[in-house]
Every structure is written in C-alpha cells, then in structure tokens.
Short mmCIF file of C-alpha atoms in Angstrom, two decimals:
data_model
loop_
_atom_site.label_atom_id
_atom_site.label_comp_id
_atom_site.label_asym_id
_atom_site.label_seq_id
_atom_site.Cartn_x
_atom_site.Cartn_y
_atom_site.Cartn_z
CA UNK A 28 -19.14 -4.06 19.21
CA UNK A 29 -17.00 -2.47 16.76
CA UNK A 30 -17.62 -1.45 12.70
CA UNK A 31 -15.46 -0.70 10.35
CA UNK A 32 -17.48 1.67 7.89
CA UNK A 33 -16.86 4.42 5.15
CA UNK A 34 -16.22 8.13 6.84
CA UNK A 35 -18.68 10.21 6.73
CA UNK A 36 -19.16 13.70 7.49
CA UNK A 37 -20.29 13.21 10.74
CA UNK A 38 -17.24 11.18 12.06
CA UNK A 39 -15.14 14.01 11.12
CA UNK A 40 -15.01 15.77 14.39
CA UNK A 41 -14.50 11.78 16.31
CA UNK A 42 -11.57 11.66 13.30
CA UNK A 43 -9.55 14.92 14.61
CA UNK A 44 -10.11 13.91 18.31
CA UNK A 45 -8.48 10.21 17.60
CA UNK A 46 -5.75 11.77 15.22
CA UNK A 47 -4.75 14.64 17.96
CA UNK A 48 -4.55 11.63 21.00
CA UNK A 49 -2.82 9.75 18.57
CA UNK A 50 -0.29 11.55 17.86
CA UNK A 51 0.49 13.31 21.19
CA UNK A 52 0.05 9.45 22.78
CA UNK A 53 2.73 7.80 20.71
CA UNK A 54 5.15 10.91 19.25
CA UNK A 55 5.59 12.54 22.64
CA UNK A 56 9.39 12.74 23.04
CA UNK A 57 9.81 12.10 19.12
CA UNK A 58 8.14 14.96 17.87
CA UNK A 59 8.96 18.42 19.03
CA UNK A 60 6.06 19.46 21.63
CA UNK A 61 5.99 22.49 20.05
CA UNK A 62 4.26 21.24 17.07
CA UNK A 63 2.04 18.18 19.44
CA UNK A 64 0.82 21.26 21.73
CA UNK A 65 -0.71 22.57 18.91
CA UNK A 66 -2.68 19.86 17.34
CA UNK A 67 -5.99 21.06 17.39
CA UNK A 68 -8.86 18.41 16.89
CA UNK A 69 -11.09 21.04 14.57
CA UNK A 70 -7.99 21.77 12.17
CA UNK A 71 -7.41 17.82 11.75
CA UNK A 72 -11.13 17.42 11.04
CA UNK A 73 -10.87 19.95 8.81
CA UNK A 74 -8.06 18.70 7.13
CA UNK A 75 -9.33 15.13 7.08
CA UNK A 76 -12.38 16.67 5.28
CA UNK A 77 -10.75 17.24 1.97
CA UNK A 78 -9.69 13.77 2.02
CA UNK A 79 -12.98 12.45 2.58
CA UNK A 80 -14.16 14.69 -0.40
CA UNK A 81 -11.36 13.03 -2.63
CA UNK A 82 -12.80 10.16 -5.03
CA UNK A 83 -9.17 8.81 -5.23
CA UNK A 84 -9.02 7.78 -1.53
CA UNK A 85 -10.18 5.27 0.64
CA UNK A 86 -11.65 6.56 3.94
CA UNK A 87 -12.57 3.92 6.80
CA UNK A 88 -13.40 4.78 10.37
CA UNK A 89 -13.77 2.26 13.00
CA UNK A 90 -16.82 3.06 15.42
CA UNK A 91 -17.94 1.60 19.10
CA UNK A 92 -21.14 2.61 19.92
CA UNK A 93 -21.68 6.32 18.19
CA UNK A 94 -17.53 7.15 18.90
CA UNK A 95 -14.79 7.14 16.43
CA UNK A 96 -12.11 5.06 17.89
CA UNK A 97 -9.92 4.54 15.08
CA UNK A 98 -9.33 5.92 10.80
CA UNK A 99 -7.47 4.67 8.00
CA UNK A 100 -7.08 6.04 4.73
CA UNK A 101 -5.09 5.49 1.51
CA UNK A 102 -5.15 5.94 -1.99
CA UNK A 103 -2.55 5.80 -5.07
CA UNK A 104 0.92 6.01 -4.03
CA UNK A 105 2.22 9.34 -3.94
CA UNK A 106 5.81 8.40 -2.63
CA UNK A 107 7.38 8.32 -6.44
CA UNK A 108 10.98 6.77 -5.24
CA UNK A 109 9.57 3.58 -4.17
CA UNK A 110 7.56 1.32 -6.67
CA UNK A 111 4.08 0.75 -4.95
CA UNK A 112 0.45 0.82 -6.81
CA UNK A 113 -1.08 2.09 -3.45
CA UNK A 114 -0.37 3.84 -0.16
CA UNK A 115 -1.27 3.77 3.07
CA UNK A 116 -1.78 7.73 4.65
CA UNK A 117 -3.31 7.51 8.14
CA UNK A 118 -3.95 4.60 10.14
CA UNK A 119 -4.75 6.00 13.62
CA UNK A 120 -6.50 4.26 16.71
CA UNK A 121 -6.96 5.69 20.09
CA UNK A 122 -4.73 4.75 22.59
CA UNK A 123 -7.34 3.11 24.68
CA UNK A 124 -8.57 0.57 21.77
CA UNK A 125 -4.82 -0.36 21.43
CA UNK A 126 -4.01 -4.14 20.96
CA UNK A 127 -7.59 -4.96 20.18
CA UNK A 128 -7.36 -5.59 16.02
CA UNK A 129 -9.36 -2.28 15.29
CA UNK A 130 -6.01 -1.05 13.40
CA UNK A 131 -5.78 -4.62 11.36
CA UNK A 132 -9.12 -4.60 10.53
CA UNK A 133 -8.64 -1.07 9.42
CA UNK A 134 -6.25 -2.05 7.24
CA UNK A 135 -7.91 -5.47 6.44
CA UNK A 136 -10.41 -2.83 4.86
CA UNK A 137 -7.97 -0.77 3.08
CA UNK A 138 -6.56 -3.51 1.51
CA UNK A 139 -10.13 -5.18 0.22
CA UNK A 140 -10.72 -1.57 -1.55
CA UNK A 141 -7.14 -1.70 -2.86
CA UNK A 142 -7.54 -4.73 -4.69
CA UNK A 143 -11.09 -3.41 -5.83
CA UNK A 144 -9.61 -0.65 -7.43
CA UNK A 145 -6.87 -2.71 -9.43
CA UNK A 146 -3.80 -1.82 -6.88
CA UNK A 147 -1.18 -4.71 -7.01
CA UNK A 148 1.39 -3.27 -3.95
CA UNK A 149 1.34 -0.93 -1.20
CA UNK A 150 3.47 1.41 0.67
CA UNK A 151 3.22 2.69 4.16
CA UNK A 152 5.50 5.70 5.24
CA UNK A 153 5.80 5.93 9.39
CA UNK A 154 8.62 7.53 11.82
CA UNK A 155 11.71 5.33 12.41
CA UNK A 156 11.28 5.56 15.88
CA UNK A 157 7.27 5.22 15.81
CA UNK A 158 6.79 3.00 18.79
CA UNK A 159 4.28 1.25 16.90
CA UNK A 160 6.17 0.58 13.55
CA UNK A 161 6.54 -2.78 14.20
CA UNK A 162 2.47 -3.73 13.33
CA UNK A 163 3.76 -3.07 9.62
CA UNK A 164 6.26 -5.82 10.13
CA UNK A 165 3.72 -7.95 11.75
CA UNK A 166 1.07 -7.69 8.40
CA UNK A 167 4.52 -8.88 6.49
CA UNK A 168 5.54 -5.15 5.67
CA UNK A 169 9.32 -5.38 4.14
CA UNK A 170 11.29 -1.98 4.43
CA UNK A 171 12.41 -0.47 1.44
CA UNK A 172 13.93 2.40 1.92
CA UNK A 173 14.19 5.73 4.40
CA UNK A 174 13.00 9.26 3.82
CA UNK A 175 12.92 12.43 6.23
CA UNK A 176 10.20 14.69 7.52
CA UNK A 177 10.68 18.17 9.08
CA UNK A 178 8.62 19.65 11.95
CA UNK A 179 9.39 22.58 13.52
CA UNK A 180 12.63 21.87 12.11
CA UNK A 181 12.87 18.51 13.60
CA UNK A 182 14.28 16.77 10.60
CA UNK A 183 12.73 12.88 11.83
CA UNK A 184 13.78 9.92 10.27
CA UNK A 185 11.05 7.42 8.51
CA UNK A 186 10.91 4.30 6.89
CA UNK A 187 8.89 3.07 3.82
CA UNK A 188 7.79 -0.61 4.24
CA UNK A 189 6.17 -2.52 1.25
CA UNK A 190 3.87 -5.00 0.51
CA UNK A 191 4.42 -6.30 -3.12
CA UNK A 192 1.11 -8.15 -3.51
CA UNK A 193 -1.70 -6.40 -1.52
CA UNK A 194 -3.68 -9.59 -1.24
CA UNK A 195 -0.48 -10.44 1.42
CA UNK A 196 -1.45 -7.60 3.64
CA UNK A 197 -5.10 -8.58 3.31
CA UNK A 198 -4.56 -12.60 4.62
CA UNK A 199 -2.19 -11.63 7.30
CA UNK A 200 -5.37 -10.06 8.87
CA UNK A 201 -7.38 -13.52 9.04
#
C-alpha cells in the first residue's frame, strides 16, 4: 500500500536516493554524465532539507512500506516571466513505481495544499526533452513558454506548462 504524507526528517535520506535514480534513470543522454555521475544521494538530502525547513513550501513524499518511492514539492511561483500563483519544484518517483499513479497522487496532493493556501494557477518548469514531460500534458498542463538551464555548460532547453485554475490539475487526478 502506498501513502502520500508530509516529509519528514526521516524520509530525507529515501528523498536523495529517489531524486539521484531519478535523475540518472530519465536524463541519461540529456544531461551531461559529468554532472549525473556526481549526484550524490547525501548532498540531495541535504539539499532537500532546507526545503523541508521552508514554511512557504509544500513537501509530500510517497511511502510503500517504510521506503520513499516518490517526492513532490512546490510553493509560490518563483519563475517571474510567466503569470502563475504557484509552482511545482520536484516531482520525482523511482523508476520502478513508474506508471502506477504515485506521481498523480503526488501532485493530486500538491494541488489540495495549493488551493489551501489561496493559489489560483500553477507552473511546472521540466527539460524539453524530459522523456516524461508529457504527464504535465496529461493533468491538462498548457505550455507557455521556454527557458534554458546550464549544467556543466550544457545549456538544455525547458518548457513552462500552466495550469490557470489549480482546481483543473486537482480533478484530472480523479
């Protein structure tokens, strides 16, 4: 059985092992290895710690059993150029829970504490070649506009994708 429940400190370390698989599951070939052989599952943790300590942000893991096998987390929208109440920053799952709902009801979740905290709309920022990009357009996710991100001086295309009415992104879960 799977829960979707606030982080806690505890999930931390589950949180940097699912955001390092992640990443080196569905970036391989799009991000430089350099920067994937890296990843280190303590310095994500870590990382994800100061989000957890952030009032502003929602933090949602999903567990089976006592493992971490998927995170989501969000908060006001800090891409400025596109008109959003709300963003979307992580929304990992690890590869082997794939195709199972834990991301939408990760998101499901996000959106219930978006609306709780007054947020009308929501943005999502993701890779333009993120294999996966295409669950945004499945919750109804309309793309607004295009930004870049440089690793390792990659410069990587993204794409923003919208939701003007977060209560959309929440029925699309049903």
């Amino acid at each position: 059985m799977i829960s979707i429940q606030p982080a806690r400190l505890e999930d931390l370390e589950g949180v940097g092992r699912v955001h390092v698989e992640a990443w080196r599951h569905a970036y391989a070939g799009l991000v430089p290895s350099s920067f994937l052989d890296r990843m280190d599952p303590k310095v994500s943790a870590e990382r994800f710690r100061r989000r957890l300590a952030d009032p502003r942000q929602a933090f949602w893991v999903a567990v089976a059993g006592a493992r971490v096998i998927g995170f989501a987390s969000g908060g006001p929208n800090r891409v400025e150029e596109f008109d959003a109440d709300a963003e979307i920053y992580t929304l990992y799952v690890s590869p082997s829970w794939h195709r199972q709902g834990v991301g939408r009801r990760l998101v499901a979740q996000l959106a219930d504490e978006f609306q709780q905290r007054g947020h009308q709309s929501v943005v999502v920022v993701t890779f333009r070649d993120n294999p996966w990009r295409r669950f945004y357009e499945r919750l109804g996710g309309t793309v607004i506009g295009e930004k870049t991100f440089d690793i390792d001086g990659v410069v990587l295309p993204e794409v923003v994708y919208r939701w003007s009415d977060v209560g959309d992104l929440r029925v699309r879960e049903r």
